mmCIF file of C-alpha atoms in Angstrom:
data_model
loop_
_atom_site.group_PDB
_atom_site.id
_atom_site.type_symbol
_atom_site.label_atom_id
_atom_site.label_comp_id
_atom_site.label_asym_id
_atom_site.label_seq_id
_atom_site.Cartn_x
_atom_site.Cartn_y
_atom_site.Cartn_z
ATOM 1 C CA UNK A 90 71.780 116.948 146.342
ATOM 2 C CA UNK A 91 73.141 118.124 143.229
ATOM 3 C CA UNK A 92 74.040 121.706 142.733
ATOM 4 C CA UNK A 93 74.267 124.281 139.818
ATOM 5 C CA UNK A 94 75.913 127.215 138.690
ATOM 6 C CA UNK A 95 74.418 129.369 136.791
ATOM 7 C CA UNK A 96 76.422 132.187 134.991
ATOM 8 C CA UNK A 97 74.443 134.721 133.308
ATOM 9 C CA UNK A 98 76.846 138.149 131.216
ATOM 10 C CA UNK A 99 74.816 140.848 131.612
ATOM 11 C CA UNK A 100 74.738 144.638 129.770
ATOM 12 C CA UNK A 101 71.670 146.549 130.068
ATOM 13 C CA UNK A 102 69.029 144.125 130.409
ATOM 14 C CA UNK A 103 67.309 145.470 133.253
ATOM 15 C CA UNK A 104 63.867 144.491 130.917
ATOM 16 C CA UNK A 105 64.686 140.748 131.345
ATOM 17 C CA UNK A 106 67.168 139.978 133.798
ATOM 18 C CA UNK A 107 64.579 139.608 136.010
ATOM 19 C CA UNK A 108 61.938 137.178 134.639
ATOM 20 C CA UNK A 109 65.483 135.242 133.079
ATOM 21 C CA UNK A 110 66.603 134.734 137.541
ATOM 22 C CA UNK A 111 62.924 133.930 138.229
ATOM 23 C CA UNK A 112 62.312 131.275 135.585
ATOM 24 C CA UNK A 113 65.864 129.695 136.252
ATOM 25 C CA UNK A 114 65.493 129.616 140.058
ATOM 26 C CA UNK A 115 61.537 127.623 139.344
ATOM 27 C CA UNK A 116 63.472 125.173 137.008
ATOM 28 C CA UNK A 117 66.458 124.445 139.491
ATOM 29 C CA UNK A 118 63.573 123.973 142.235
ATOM 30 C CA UNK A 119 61.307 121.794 140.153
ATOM 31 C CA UNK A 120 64.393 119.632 139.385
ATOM 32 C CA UNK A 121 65.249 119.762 143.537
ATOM 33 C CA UNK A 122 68.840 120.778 143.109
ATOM 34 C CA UNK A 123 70.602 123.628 144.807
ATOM 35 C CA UNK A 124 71.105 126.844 142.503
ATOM 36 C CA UNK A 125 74.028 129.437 142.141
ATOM 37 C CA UNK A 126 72.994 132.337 140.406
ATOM 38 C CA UNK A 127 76.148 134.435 139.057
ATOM 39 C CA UNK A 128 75.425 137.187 136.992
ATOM 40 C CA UNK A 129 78.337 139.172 135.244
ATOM 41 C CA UNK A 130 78.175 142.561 134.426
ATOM 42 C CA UNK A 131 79.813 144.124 131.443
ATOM 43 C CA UNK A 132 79.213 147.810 133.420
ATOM 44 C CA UNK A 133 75.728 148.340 132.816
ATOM 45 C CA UNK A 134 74.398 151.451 133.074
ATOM 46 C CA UNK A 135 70.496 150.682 133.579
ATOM 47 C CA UNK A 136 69.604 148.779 137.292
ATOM 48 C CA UNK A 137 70.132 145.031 136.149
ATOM 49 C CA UNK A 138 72.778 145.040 138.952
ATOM 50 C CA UNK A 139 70.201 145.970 141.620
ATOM 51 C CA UNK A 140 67.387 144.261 140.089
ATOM 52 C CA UNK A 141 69.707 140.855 139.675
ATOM 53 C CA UNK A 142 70.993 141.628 143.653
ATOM 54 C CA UNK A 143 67.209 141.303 144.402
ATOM 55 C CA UNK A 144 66.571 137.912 143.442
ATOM 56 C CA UNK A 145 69.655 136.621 145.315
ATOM 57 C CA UNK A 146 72.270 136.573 142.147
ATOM 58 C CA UNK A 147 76.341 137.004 143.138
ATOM 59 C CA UNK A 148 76.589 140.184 140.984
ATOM 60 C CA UNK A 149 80.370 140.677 139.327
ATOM 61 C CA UNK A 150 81.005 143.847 138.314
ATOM 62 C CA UNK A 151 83.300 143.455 134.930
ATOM 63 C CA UNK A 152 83.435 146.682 132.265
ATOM 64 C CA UNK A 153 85.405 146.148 129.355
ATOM 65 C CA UNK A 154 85.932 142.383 128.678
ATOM 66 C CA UNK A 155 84.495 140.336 125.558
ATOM 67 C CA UNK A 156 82.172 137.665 126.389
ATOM 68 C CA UNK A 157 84.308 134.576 126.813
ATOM 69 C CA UNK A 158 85.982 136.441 129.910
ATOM 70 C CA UNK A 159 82.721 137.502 131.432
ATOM 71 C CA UNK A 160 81.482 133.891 131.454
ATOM 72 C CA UNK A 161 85.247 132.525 132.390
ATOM 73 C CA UNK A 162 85.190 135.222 135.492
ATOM 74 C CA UNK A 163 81.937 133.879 136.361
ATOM 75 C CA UNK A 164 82.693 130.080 136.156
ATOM 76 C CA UNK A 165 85.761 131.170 138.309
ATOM 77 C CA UNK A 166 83.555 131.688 141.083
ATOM 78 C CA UNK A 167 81.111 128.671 140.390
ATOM 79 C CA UNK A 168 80.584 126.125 143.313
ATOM 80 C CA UNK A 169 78.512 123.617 141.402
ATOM 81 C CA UNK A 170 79.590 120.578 139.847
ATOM 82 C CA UNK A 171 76.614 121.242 136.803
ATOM 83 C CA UNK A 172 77.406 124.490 134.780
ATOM 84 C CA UNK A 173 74.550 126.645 132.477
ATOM 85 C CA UNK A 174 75.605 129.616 130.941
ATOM 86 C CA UNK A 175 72.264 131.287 129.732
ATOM 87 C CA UNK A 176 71.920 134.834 127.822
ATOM 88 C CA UNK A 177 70.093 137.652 129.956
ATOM 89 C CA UNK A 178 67.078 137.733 128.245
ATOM 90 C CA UNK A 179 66.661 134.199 127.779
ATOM 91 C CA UNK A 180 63.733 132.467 129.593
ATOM 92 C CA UNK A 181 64.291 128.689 130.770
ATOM 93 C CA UNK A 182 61.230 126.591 131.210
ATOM 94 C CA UNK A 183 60.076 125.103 134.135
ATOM 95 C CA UNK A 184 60.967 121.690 133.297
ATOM 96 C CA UNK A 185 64.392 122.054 131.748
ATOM 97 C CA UNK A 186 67.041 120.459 133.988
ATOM 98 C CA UNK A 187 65.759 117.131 135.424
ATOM 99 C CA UNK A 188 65.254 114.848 131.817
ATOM 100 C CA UNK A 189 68.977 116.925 130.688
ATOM 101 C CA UNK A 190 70.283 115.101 134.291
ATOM 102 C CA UNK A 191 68.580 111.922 133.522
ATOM 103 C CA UNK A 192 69.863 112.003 129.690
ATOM 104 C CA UNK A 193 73.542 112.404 130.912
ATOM 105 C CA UNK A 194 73.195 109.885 134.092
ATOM 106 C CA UNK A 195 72.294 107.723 131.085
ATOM 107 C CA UNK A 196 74.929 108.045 129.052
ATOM 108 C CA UNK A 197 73.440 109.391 125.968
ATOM 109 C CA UNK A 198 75.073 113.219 126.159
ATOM 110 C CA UNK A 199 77.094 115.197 127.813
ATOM 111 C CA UNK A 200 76.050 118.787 126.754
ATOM 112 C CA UNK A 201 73.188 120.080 125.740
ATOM 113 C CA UNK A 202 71.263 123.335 124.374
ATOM 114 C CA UNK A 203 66.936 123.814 124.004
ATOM 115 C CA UNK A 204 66.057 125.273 121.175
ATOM 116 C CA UNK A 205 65.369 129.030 120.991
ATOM 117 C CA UNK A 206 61.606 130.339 120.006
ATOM 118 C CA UNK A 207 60.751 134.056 120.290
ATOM 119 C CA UNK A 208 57.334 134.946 121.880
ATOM 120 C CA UNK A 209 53.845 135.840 120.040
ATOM 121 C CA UNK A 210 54.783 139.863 119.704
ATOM 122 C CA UNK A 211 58.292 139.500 118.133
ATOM 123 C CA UNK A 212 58.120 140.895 114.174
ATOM 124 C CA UNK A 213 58.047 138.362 111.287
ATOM 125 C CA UNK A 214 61.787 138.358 110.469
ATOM 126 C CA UNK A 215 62.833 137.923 114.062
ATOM 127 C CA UNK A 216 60.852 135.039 114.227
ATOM 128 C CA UNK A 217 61.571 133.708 111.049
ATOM 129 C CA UNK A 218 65.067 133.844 111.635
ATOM 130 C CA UNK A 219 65.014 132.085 115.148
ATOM 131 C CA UNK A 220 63.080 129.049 113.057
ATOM 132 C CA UNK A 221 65.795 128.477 111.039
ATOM 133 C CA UNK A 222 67.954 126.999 113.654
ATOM 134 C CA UNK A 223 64.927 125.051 115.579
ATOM 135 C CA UNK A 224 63.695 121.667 114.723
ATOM 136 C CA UNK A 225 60.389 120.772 114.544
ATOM 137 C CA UNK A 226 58.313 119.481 117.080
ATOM 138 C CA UNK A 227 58.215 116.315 115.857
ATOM 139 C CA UNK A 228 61.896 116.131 116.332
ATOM 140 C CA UNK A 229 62.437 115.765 119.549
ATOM 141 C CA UNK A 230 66.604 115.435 119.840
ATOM 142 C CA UNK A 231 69.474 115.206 117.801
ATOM 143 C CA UNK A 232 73.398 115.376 117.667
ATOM 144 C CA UNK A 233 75.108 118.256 116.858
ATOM 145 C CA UNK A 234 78.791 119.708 116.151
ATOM 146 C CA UNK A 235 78.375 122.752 118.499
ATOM 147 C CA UNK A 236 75.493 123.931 120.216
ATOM 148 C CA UNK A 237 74.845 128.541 120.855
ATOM 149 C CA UNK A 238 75.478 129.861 124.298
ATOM 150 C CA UNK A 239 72.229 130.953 124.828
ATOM 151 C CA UNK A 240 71.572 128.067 126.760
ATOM 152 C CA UNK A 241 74.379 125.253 127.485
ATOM 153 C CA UNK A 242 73.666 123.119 130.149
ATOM 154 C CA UNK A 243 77.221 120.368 131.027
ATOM 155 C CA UNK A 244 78.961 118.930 133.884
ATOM 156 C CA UNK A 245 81.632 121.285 135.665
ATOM 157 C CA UNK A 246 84.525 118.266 134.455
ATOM 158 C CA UNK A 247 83.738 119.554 130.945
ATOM 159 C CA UNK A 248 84.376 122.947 131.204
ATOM 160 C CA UNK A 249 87.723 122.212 132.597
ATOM 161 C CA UNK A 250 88.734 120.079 130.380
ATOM 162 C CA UNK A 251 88.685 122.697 127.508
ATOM 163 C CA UNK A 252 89.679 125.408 129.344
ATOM 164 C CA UNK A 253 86.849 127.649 129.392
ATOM 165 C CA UNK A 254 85.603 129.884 126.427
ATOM 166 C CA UNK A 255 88.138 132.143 124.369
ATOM 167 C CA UNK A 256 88.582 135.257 125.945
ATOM 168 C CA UNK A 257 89.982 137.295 122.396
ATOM 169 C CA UNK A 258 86.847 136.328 120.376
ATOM 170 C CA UNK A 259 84.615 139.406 120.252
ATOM 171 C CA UNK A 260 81.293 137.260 118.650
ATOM 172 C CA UNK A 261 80.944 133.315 117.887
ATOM 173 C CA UNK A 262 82.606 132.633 121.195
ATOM 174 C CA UNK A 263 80.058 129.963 121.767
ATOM 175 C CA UNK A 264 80.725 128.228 118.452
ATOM 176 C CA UNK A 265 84.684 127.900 119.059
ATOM 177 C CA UNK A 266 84.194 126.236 122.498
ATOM 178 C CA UNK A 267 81.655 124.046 122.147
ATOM 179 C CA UNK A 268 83.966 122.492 118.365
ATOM 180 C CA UNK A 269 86.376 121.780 121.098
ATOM 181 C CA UNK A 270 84.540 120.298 123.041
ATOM 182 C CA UNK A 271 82.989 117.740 120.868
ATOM 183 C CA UNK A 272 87.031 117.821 119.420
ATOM 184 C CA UNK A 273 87.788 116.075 123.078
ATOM 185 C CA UNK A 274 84.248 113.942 122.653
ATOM 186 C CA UNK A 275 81.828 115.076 124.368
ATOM 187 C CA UNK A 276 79.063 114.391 122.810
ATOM 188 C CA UNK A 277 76.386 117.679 121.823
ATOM 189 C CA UNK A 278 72.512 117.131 122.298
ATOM 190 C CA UNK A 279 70.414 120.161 121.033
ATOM 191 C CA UNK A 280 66.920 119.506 122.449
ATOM 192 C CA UNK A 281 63.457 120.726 121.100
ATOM 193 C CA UNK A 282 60.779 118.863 123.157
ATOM 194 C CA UNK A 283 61.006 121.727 125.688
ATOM 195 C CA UNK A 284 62.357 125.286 124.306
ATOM 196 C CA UNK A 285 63.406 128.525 125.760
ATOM 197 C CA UNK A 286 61.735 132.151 125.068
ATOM 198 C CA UNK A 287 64.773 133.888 123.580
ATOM 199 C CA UNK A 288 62.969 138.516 124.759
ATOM 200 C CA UNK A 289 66.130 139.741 123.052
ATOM 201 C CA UNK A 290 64.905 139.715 119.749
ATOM 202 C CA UNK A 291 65.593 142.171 117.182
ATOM 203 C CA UNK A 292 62.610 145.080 116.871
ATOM 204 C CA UNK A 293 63.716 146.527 114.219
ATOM 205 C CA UNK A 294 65.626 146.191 110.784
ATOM 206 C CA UNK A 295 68.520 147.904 111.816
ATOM 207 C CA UNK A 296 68.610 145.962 115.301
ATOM 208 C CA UNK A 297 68.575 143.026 113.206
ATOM 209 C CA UNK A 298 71.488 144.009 110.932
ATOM 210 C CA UNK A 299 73.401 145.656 113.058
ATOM 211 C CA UNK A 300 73.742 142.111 115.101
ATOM 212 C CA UNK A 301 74.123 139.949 112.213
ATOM 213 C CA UNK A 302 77.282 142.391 111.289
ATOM 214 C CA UNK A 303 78.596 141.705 115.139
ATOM 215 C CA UNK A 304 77.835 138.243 114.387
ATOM 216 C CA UNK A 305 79.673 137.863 111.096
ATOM 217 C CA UNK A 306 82.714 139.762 112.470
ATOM 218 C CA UNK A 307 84.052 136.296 113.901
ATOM 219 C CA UNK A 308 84.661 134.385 110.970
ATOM 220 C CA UNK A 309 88.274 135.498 110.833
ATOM 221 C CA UNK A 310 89.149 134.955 114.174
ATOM 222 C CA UNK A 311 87.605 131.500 113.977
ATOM 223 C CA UNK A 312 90.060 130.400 110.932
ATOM 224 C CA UNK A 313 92.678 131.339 113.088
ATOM 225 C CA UNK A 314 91.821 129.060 115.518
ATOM 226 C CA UNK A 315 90.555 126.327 114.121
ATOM 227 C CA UNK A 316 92.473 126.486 111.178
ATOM 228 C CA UNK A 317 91.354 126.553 107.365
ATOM 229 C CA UNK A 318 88.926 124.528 107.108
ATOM 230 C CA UNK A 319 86.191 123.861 104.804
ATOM 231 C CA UNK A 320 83.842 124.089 107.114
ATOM 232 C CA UNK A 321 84.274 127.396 108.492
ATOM 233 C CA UNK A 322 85.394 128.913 105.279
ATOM 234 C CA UNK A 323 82.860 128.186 103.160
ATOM 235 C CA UNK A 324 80.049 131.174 104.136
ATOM 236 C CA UNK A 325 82.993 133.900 104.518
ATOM 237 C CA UNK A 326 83.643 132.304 100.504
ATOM 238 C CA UNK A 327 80.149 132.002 99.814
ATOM 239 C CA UNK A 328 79.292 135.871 100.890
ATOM 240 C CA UNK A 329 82.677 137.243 99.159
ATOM 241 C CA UNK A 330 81.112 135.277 95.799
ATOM 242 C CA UNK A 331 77.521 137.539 96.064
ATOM 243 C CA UNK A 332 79.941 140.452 96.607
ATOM 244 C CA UNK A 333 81.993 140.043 93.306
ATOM 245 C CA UNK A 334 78.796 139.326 91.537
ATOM 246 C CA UNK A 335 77.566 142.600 92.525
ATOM 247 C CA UNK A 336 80.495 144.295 91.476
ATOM 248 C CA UNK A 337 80.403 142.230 87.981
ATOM 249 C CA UNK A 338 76.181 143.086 87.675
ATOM 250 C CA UNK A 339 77.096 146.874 88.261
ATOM 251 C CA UNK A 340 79.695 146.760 86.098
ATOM 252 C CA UNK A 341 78.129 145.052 82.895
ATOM 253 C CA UNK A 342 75.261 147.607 83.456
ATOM 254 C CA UNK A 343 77.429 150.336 83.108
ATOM 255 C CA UNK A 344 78.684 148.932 80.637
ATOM 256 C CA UNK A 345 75.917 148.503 78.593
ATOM 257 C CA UNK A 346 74.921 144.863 79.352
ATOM 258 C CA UNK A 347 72.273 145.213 80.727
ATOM 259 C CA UNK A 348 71.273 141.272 79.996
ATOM 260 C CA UNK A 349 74.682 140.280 81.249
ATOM 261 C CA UNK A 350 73.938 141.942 84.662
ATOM 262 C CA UNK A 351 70.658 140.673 85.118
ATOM 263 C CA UNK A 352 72.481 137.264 84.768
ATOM 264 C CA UNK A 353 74.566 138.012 87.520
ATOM 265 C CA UNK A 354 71.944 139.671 90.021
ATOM 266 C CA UNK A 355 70.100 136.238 89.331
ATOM 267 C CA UNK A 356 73.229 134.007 90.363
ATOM 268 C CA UNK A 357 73.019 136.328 93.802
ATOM 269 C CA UNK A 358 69.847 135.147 95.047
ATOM 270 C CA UNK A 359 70.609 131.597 94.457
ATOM 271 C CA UNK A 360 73.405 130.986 97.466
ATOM 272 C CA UNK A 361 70.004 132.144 99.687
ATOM 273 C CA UNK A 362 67.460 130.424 98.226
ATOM 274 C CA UNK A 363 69.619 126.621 98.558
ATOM 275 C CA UNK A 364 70.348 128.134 102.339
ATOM 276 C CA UNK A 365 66.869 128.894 103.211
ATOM 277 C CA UNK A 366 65.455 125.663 101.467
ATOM 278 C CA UNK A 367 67.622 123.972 103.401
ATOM 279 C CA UNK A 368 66.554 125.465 106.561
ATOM 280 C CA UNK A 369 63.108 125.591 105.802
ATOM 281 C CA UNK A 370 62.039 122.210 104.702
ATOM 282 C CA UNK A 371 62.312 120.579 107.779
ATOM 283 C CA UNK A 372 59.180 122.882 108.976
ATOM 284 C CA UNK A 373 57.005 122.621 105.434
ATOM 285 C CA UNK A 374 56.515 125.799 105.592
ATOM 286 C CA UNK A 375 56.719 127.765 101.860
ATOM 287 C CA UNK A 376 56.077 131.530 103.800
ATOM 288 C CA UNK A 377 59.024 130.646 106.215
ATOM 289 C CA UNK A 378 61.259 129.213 102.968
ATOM 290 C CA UNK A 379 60.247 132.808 101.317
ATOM 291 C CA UNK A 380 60.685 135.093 104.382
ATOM 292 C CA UNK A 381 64.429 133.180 104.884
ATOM 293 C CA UNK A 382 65.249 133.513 101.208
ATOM 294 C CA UNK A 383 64.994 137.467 101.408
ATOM 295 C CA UNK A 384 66.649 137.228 105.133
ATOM 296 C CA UNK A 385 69.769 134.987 103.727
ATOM 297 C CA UNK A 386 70.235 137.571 100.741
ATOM 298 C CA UNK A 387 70.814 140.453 102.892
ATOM 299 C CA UNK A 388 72.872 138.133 105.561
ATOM 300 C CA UNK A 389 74.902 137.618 102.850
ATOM 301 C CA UNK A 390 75.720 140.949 101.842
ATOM 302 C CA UNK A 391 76.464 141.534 105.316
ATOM 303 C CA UNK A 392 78.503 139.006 105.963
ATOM 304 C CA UNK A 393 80.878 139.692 103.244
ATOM 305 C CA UNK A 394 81.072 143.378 104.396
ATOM 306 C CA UNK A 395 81.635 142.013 108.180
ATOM 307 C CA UNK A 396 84.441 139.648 106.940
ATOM 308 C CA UNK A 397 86.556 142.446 104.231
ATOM 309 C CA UNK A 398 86.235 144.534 107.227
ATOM 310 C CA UNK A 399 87.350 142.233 109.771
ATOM 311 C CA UNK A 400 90.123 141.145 107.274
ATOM 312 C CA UNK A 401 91.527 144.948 107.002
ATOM 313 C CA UNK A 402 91.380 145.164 110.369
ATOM 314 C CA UNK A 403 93.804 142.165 110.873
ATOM 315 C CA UNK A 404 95.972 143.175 108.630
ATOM 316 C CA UNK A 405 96.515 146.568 110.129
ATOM 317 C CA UNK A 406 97.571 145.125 113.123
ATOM 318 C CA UNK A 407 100.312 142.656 111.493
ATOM 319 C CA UNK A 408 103.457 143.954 112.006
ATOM 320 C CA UNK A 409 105.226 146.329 109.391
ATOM 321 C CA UNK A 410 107.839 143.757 107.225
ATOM 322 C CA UNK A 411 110.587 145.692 105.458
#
């Protein structure tokens, strides 16, 4: 019988920790395949623990470690030769693992990730921005570059073979280590014939930029990495572009331009209006392409703050050359 681990970081999610364990224990037994529940604790102070201890999860207590090492320190620990890492407030369907086993015993993948959706009660820009990353449900598969941690599902052989996740990165963790591993080919499947229910969605505007700041904060780190590539470089160039045609727009108006400025608040929106057609038109939606457009221009701005930021920050801790 085949047998998973599944490692779970935890901080504060009493809310959902629970119906996340329930849903991923009914998958594992609708798939018949023993399950390892590990959840790893980044010292919460609400009863997740307890509530995670109830359902029959190995509980690590682990305050004060980024992400990678929570899910590294659980994997440590992991008896399974299948692996899932899935976010605490993340709910698996029922009938996620067995066609993910059968895809692999085929041949056709060797990682894979469901698409996120949030449920009927999340706010409009929480669930617009989810949609931007799903496919539509005509689509059932495809091949991707890298695939979030939300939900990865791979043999244990993989995992090794990398060397786990990257224990400095503070955010976009799950971006560097699954580039590496399609870097040592394995090959990505992100899946949208069966999704997961993603309860950790922002409720508010200040939830929602106050992540997308965390999120952007790993750009830096990433070049680093990986190196200066196109690829990652080109949003961090992209959001540092809307930023200098803010300062030229405020600029021109104070100095009397006012044409010249409305020029340049113009060329600001356009960077999120290609973005969110390009997200968008896959759905044929014109609402969604409209509520992204507005999302992508404040992303943006926030972005370019995340990365300056990020960038002083690096450079305070370079070492003093006479």
């Amino acid at each position: 019988m085949k047998r998973i681990s599944i490692v779970i970081p935890m901080y504060n999610e009493a809310r959902h920790i629970g119906r996340t364990l329930l849903a991923a224990q009914k998958a594992a037994h609708a798939a018949n395949v023993e399950c390892e529940l590990i959840v790893v604790d980044n010292g919460s102070t609400d009863q997740g623990p307890q509530i995670a201890r109830q359902f029959g999860a190995t509980v690590l207590s682990l305050p004060g470690l980024l992400i990678g090492a929570l899910r590294n320190r659980g994997t440590a620990i992991a008896s399974g030769e299948w692996l899932a890492f899935i976010d605490a407030d993340v709910e698996m369907p029922e009938t996620w693992l067995q066609p993910l086993f059968d895809i692999q015993a085929s041949g056709q993948a060797d990682v894979f990730g469901l698409d996120l959706h949030t449920p009927a009660e999340a706010p409009w820009f929480a669930t617009a921005w989810q949609r931007r990353t799903s496919q539509p449900s005509h689509r059932v598969s495809h091949s991707v570059d890298w695939l979030p941690s939300s939900n990865l599902l791979m043999r244990r052989e993989w995992f090794d073979k990398v060397g786990g996740f990257n224990e400095a990165l503070r955010t976009g963790e799950d971006k560097e280590f699954t580039l590496r591993l399609h870097e040592q080919g394995a090959r990505l499947l992100s899946v949208n014939d069966k999704v997961a229910l993603h309860w950790g969605y922002e409720m508010n505007w200040r939830e929602w930029m106050g992540k997308e700041m965390w999120r952007q904060g790993s750009h830096l780190q990433l070049l680093r990495t990986h190196g200066m590539s196109l690829r990652l470089l080109r949003f961090p160039i992209l959001s540092l572009l809307v930023w200098i045609l803010d300062f030229l727009a405020i600029s021109a108006l104070l100095d009397g331009f006012p044409h010249h400025a409305a020029v340049m608040v113009t060329l600001t929106v356009i960077p999120g209006l290609v973005l969110s057609v390009r997200q968008s038109i896959k759905h044929r939606d014109p609402i969604l392409l409209l509520q992204l457009w507005g999302l992508h221009w404040l992303r943006l701005h926030l972005a370019g703050a995340a990365f300056i930021l990020s960038l002083c920050q690096w450079n305070a801790r370079r070492p003093a050359r006479g």
